């Protein structure tokens, strides 16, 4: 049967055929046994989907299955010997490595479970507040006066101070602020 003929059968079961298509389907069903069998299947499916079947009658499939099995020819294998499955023999080193890998995996799993089961310690609000209150303090700059009697030593100390302030920028303060007027008095 063609797809168009199957569509005609389906439309007939659904009640959607016009008169011309109905005449075509009746001519097909009068000559084609397959079309009649397909119609019966389509109609049964439609009745089941719409709930028109009688549910009080149980369907006994066991008699039909038993009859079909009785009619089935028996096939016997003569002269054919079944082969036994061969077991794959792996070397001993393979099993040693596998056992080592399994042991390492189990230890790793235990470590993960141990880490996950540790109690979580929370930071107390007092400590968190203490961290927020801390500020960076700066030492007040000492005046650029030395209590040294020799001018050469005072100049040398001033050079040390300038060098120190140049390389001590990590404090976050402007290290050059106290020696801006170096050399002027």
PDB file of C-alpha atoms in Angstrom:
ATOM      1  CA  UNK A   1       0.000   0.000   0.000  1.00  0.00           C
ATOM      2  CA  UNK A   2       1.138   3.505  -0.715  1.00  0.00           C
ATOM      3  CA  UNK A   3       1.372   6.352   1.739  1.00  0.00           C
ATOM      4  CA  UNK A   4      -1.676   8.014   0.134  1.00  0.00           C
ATOM      5  CA  UNK A   5      -3.733   4.858   0.690  1.00  0.00           C
ATOM      6  CA  UNK A   6      -2.671   4.764   4.346  1.00  0.00           C
ATOM      7  CA  UNK A   7      -3.703   8.410   4.666  1.00  0.00           C
ATOM      8  CA  UNK A   8      -7.108   7.580   3.170  1.00  0.00           C
ATOM      9  CA  UNK A   9      -7.581   4.795   5.740  1.00  0.00           C
ATOM     10  CA  UNK A  10      -6.565   7.067   8.593  1.00  0.00           C
ATOM     11  CA  UNK A  11      -8.870   9.862   7.412  1.00  0.00           C
ATOM     12  CA  UNK A  12     -11.755   7.351   7.084  1.00  0.00           C
ATOM     13  CA  UNK A  13     -11.267   6.145  10.669  1.00  0.00           C
ATOM     14  CA  UNK A  14     -11.211   9.785  11.827  1.00  0.00           C
ATOM     15  CA  UNK A  15     -14.338  10.600   9.765  1.00  0.00           C
ATOM     16  CA  UNK A  16     -12.614  13.173   7.557  1.00  0.00           C
ATOM     17  CA  UNK A  17     -13.156  11.794   4.019  1.00  0.00           C
ATOM     18  CA  UNK A  18     -15.175  13.522   1.318  1.00  0.00           C
ATOM     19  CA  UNK A  19     -17.369  11.501  -1.057  1.00  0.00           C
ATOM     20  CA  UNK A  20     -14.781  11.164  -3.832  1.00  0.00           C
ATOM     21  CA  UNK A  21     -12.091   9.887  -1.437  1.00  0.00           C
ATOM     22  CA  UNK A  22     -14.635   7.537   0.165  1.00  0.00           C
ATOM     23  CA  UNK A  23     -15.437   5.958  -3.217  1.00  0.00           C
ATOM     24  CA  UNK A  24     -11.702   5.525  -3.865  1.00  0.00           C
ATOM     25  CA  UNK A  25     -11.184   3.874  -0.451  1.00  0.00           C
ATOM     26  CA  UNK A  26     -14.168   1.505  -0.873  1.00  0.00           C
ATOM     27  CA  UNK A  27     -12.813   0.372  -4.238  1.00  0.00           C
ATOM     28  CA  UNK A  28      -9.416  -0.242  -2.638  1.00  0.00           C
ATOM     29  CA  UNK A  29     -10.846  -2.208   0.299  1.00  0.00           C
ATOM     30  CA  UNK A  30     -12.988  -4.400  -1.964  1.00  0.00           C
ATOM     31  CA  UNK A  31      -9.906  -5.603  -3.839  1.00  0.00           C
ATOM     32  CA  UNK A  32      -7.048  -5.434  -1.304  1.00  0.00           C
ATOM     33  CA  UNK A  33      -6.838  -7.749   1.736  1.00  0.00           C
ATOM     34  CA  UNK A  34      -3.963  -5.734   3.209  1.00  0.00           C
ATOM     35  CA  UNK A  35      -6.130  -2.605   3.173  1.00  0.00           C
ATOM     36  CA  UNK A  36      -8.870  -4.426   5.128  1.00  0.00           C
ATOM     37  CA  UNK A  37      -6.330  -5.680   7.714  1.00  0.00           C
ATOM     38  CA  UNK A  38      -4.861  -2.199   8.054  1.00  0.00           C
ATOM     39  CA  UNK A  39      -8.370  -0.769   8.506  1.00  0.00           C
ATOM     40  CA  UNK A  40      -9.023  -3.196  11.374  1.00  0.00           C
ATOM     41  CA  UNK A  41      -5.770  -2.162  13.103  1.00  0.00           C
ATOM     42  CA  UNK A  42      -6.495   1.537  12.600  1.00  0.00           C
ATOM     43  CA  UNK A  43     -10.044   1.152  13.912  1.00  0.00           C
ATOM     44  CA  UNK A  44      -8.881  -0.796  16.974  1.00  0.00           C
ATOM     45  CA  UNK A  45      -6.237   1.854  17.710  1.00  0.00           C
ATOM     46  CA  UNK A  46      -8.819   4.612  17.349  1.00  0.00           C
ATOM     47  CA  UNK A  47     -11.257   2.839  19.677  1.00  0.00           C
ATOM     48  CA  UNK A  48      -8.580   2.309  22.318  1.00  0.00           C
ATOM     49  CA  UNK A  49      -7.453   5.944  22.142  1.00  0.00           C
ATOM     50  CA  UNK A  50     -11.027   7.202  22.457  1.00  0.00           C
ATOM     51  CA  UNK A  51     -11.882   4.749  25.250  1.00  0.00           C
ATOM     52  CA  UNK A  52     -14.537   2.787  23.330  1.00  0.00           C
ATOM     53  CA  UNK A  53     -13.140  -0.658  24.165  1.00  0.00           C
ATOM     54  CA  UNK A  54     -14.755  -2.965  26.686  1.00  0.00           C
ATOM     55  CA  UNK A  55     -12.327  -3.314  29.548  1.00  0.00           C
ATOM     56  CA  UNK A  56     -14.241  -6.069  31.332  1.00  0.00           C
ATOM     57  CA  UNK A  57     -13.036  -8.692  28.855  1.00  0.00           C
ATOM     58  CA  UNK A  58      -9.464  -9.703  29.630  1.00  0.00           C
ATOM     59  CA  UNK A  59      -7.200 -10.261  26.697  1.00  0.00           C
ATOM     60  CA  UNK A  60      -5.784 -13.783  26.825  1.00  0.00           C
ATOM     61  CA  UNK A  61      -2.581 -13.741  24.862  1.00  0.00           C
ATOM     62  CA  UNK A  62      -1.196 -16.962  26.324  1.00  0.00           C
ATOM     63  CA  UNK A  63      -3.311 -19.214  24.096  1.00  0.00           C
ATOM     64  CA  UNK A  64      -2.242 -17.382  20.942  1.00  0.00           C
ATOM     65  CA  UNK A  65       1.409 -17.354  21.978  1.00  0.00           C
ATOM     66  CA  UNK A  66       1.332 -21.054  22.858  1.00  0.00           C
ATOM     67  CA  UNK A  67      -0.237 -21.864  19.495  1.00  0.00           C
ATOM     68  CA  UNK A  68       2.358 -19.779  17.657  1.00  0.00           C
ATOM     69  CA  UNK A  69       5.184 -21.515  19.520  1.00  0.00           C
ATOM     70  CA  UNK A  70       3.732 -24.933  18.752  1.00  0.00           C
ATOM     71  CA  UNK A  71       3.660 -24.091  15.036  1.00  0.00           C
ATOM     72  CA  UNK A  72       7.244 -22.812  15.099  1.00  0.00           C
ATOM     73  CA  UNK A  73       9.724 -25.281  13.594  1.00  0.00           C
ATOM     74  CA  UNK A  74      12.426 -26.557  15.925  1.00  0.00           C
ATOM     75  CA  UNK A  75      15.974 -25.775  14.858  1.00  0.00           C
ATOM     76  CA  UNK A  76      18.708 -28.121  16.006  1.00  0.00           C
ATOM     77  CA  UNK A  77      22.403 -27.698  15.585  1.00  0.00           C
ATOM     78  CA  UNK A  78      23.999 -30.918  14.429  1.00  0.00           C
ATOM     79  CA  UNK A  79      27.744 -31.251  14.427  1.00  0.00           C
ATOM     80  CA  UNK A  80      28.280 -27.748  15.739  1.00  0.00           C
ATOM     81  CA  UNK A  81      30.214 -27.637  18.946  1.00  0.00           C
ATOM     82  CA  UNK A  82      30.036 -24.543  21.064  1.00  0.00           C
ATOM     83  CA  UNK A  83      33.345 -23.032  22.046  1.00  0.00           C
ATOM     84  CA  UNK A  84      34.117 -22.111  25.597  1.00  0.00           C
ATOM     85  CA  UNK A  85      35.024 -18.539  26.283  1.00  0.00           C
ATOM     86  CA  UNK A  86      38.680 -18.064  26.954  1.00  0.00           C
ATOM     87  CA  UNK A  87      39.703 -16.134  30.037  1.00  0.00           C
ATOM     88  CA  UNK A  88      42.142 -13.318  29.482  1.00  0.00           C
ATOM     89  CA  UNK A  89      45.277 -13.962  31.530  1.00  0.00           C
ATOM     90  CA  UNK A  90      46.947 -10.751  32.594  1.00  0.00           C
ATOM     91  CA  UNK A  91      50.525 -10.613  33.899  1.00  0.00           C
ATOM     92  CA  UNK A  92      51.265 -10.292  37.610  1.00  0.00           C
ATOM     93  CA  UNK A  93      52.847  -6.847  37.261  1.00  0.00           C
ATOM     94  CA  UNK A  94      49.531  -5.541  35.900  1.00  0.00           C
ATOM     95  CA  UNK A  95      47.690  -6.646  39.039  1.00  0.00           C
ATOM     96  CA  UNK A  96      50.382  -5.146  41.283  1.00  0.00           C
ATOM     97  CA  UNK A  97      50.103  -1.789  39.531  1.00  0.00           C
ATOM     98  CA  UNK A  98      46.322  -1.954  39.640  1.00  0.00           C
ATOM     99  CA  UNK A  99      46.385  -2.695  43.378  1.00  0.00           C
ATOM    100  CA  UNK A 100      48.768   0.234  43.961  1.00  0.00           C
ATOM    101  CA  UNK A 101      46.558   2.561  41.956  1.00  0.00           C
ATOM    102  CA  UNK A 102      43.486   1.397  43.865  1.00  0.00           C
ATOM    103  CA  UNK A 103      45.241   1.994  47.188  1.00  0.00           C
ATOM    104  CA  UNK A 104      46.336   5.490  46.124  1.00  0.00           C
ATOM    105  CA  UNK A 105      42.832   6.317  44.927  1.00  0.00           C
ATOM    106  CA  UNK A 106      41.279   5.156  48.193  1.00  0.00           C
ATOM    107  CA  UNK A 107      43.762   7.202  50.246  1.00  0.00           C
ATOM    108  CA  UNK A 108      43.007  10.237  48.090  1.00  0.00           C
ATOM    109  CA  UNK A 109      39.278   9.708  48.568  1.00  0.00           C
ATOM    110  CA  UNK A 110      39.749   9.448  52.338  1.00  0.00           C
ATOM    111  CA  UNK A 111      41.763  12.669  52.326  1.00  0.00           C
ATOM    112  CA  UNK A 112      39.031  14.495  50.416  1.00  0.00           C
ATOM    113  CA  UNK A 113      36.347  13.167  52.760  1.00  0.00           C
ATOM    114  CA  UNK A 114      38.458  14.166  55.763  1.00  0.00           C
ATOM    115  CA  UNK A 115      38.916  17.699  54.476  1.00  0.00           C
ATOM    116  CA  UNK A 116      35.231  18.053  53.682  1.00  0.00           C
ATOM    117  CA  UNK A 117      34.189  16.855  57.154  1.00  0.00           C
ATOM    118  CA  UNK A 118      36.347  19.316  59.086  1.00  0.00           C
ATOM    119  CA  UNK A 119      34.354  21.904  61.037  1.00  0.00           C
ATOM    120  CA  UNK A 120      34.464  25.339  59.535  1.00  0.00           C
ATOM    121  CA  UNK A 121      35.800  27.959  61.942  1.00  0.00           C
ATOM    122  CA  UNK A 122      34.142  31.316  61.668  1.00  0.00           C
ATOM    123  CA  UNK A 123      35.912  34.607  62.315  1.00  0.00           C
ATOM    124  CA  UNK A 124      34.517  36.262  65.400  1.00  0.00           C
ATOM    125  CA  UNK A 125      33.155  39.782  64.951  1.00  0.00           C
ATOM    126  CA  UNK A 126      35.606  41.184  67.523  1.00  0.00           C
ATOM    127  CA  UNK A 127      38.580  40.015  65.485  1.00  0.00           C
ATOM    128  CA  UNK A 128      37.094  41.222  62.236  1.00  0.00           C
ATOM    129  CA  UNK A 129      36.394  44.584  63.795  1.00  0.00           C
ATOM    130  CA  UNK A 130      39.910  44.796  65.187  1.00  0.00           C
ATOM    131  CA  UNK A 131      41.310  44.220  61.704  1.00  0.00           C
ATOM    132  CA  UNK A 132      39.176  47.004  60.294  1.00  0.00           C
ATOM    133  CA  UNK A 133      40.237  49.510  62.979  1.00  0.00           C
ATOM    134  CA  UNK A 134      43.969  49.101  62.482  1.00  0.00           C
ATOM    135  CA  UNK A 135      45.507  51.940  60.573  1.00  0.00           C
ATOM    136  CA  UNK A 136      48.956  52.657  59.332  1.00  0.00           C
ATOM    137  CA  UNK A 137      50.860  55.015  61.527  1.00  0.00           C
ATOM    138  CA  UNK A 138      53.694  57.186  60.377  1.00  0.00           C
ATOM    139  CA  UNK A 139      56.613  58.415  62.404  1.00  0.00           C
ATOM    140  CA  UNK A 140      56.872  62.171  62.494  1.00  0.00           C
ATOM    141  CA  UNK A 141      59.844  63.458  60.601  1.00  0.00           C
ATOM    142  CA  UNK A 142      62.663  64.617  62.733  1.00  0.00           C
ATOM    143  CA  UNK A 143      64.050  68.024  61.913  1.00  0.00           C
ATOM    144  CA  UNK A 144      66.950  68.169  59.551  1.00  0.00           C
ATOM    145  CA  UNK A 145      69.311  69.273  62.305  1.00  0.00           C
ATOM    146  CA  UNK A 146      72.204  67.232  63.469  1.00  0.00           C
ATOM    147  CA  UNK A 147      74.043  67.676  66.664  1.00  0.00           C
ATOM    148  CA  UNK A 148      77.377  67.149  65.047  1.00  0.00           C
ATOM    149  CA  UNK A 149      80.203  69.616  65.339  1.00  0.00           C
ATOM    150  CA  UNK A 150      81.741  69.015  61.907  1.00  0.00           C
ATOM    151  CA  UNK A 151      80.121  70.231  58.685  1.00  0.00           C
ATOM    152  CA  UNK A 152      81.495  67.337  56.672  1.00  0.00           C
ATOM    153  CA  UNK A 153      79.789  64.758  58.942  1.00  0.00           C
ATOM    154  CA  UNK A 154      76.521  66.703  58.833  1.00  0.00           C
ATOM    155  CA  UNK A 155      76.572  66.759  55.015  1.00  0.00           C
ATOM    156  CA  UNK A 156      77.306  63.076  54.943  1.00  0.00           C
ATOM    157  CA  UNK A 157      74.386  62.335  57.292  1.00  0.00           C
ATOM    158  CA  UNK A 158      72.092  64.482  55.177  1.00  0.00           C
ATOM    159  CA  UNK A 159      73.119  62.510  52.095  1.00  0.00           C
ATOM    160  CA  UNK A 160      72.314  59.285  53.965  1.00  0.00           C
ATOM    161  CA  UNK A 161      68.922  60.701  54.890  1.00  0.00           C
ATOM    162  CA  UNK A 162      68.189  61.706  51.298  1.00  0.00           C
ATOM    163  CA  UNK A 163      69.210  58.262  50.031  1.00  0.00           C
ATOM    164  CA  UNK A 164      67.127  56.573  52.698  1.00  0.00           C
ATOM    165  CA  UNK A 165      64.047  58.605  51.835  1.00  0.00           C
ATOM    166  CA  UNK A 166      64.549  57.850  48.166  1.00  0.00           C
ATOM    167  CA  UNK A 167      64.534  54.082  48.721  1.00  0.00           C
ATOM    168  CA  UNK A 168      61.976  53.987  51.547  1.00  0.00           C
ATOM    169  CA  UNK A 169      58.934  54.624  49.365  1.00  0.00           C
ATOM    170  CA  UNK A 170      57.324  51.384  50.518  1.00  0.00           C
ATOM    171  CA  UNK A 171      55.810  53.061  53.581  1.00  0.00           C
ATOM    172  CA  UNK A 172      53.060  54.586  51.474  1.00  0.00           C
ATOM    173  CA  UNK A 173      53.866  58.136  52.495  1.00  0.00           C
ATOM    174  CA  UNK A 174      55.597  60.761  50.456  1.00  0.00           C
ATOM    175  CA  UNK A 175      59.161  60.102  51.460  1.00  0.00           C
ATOM    176  CA  UNK A 176      60.503  63.279  49.852  1.00  0.00           C
ATOM    177  CA  UNK A 177      58.172  65.648  51.697  1.00  0.00           C
ATOM    178  CA  UNK A 178      60.510  66.404  54.587  1.00  0.00           C
ATOM    179  CA  UNK A 179      63.591  67.107  52.441  1.00  0.00           C
ATOM    180  CA  UNK A 180      62.020  69.278  49.771  1.00  0.00           C
ATOM    181  CA  UNK A 181      63.982  72.277  50.906  1.00  0.00           C
ATOM    182  CA  UNK A 182      67.261  70.479  51.273  1.00  0.00           C
ATOM    183  CA  UNK A 183      70.104  72.827  50.738  1.00  0.00           C
ATOM    184  CA  UNK A 184      68.098  75.982  51.571  1.00  0.00           C
ATOM    185  CA  UNK A 185      68.157  77.522  55.006  1.00  0.00           C
TER     186      UNK A 185
END
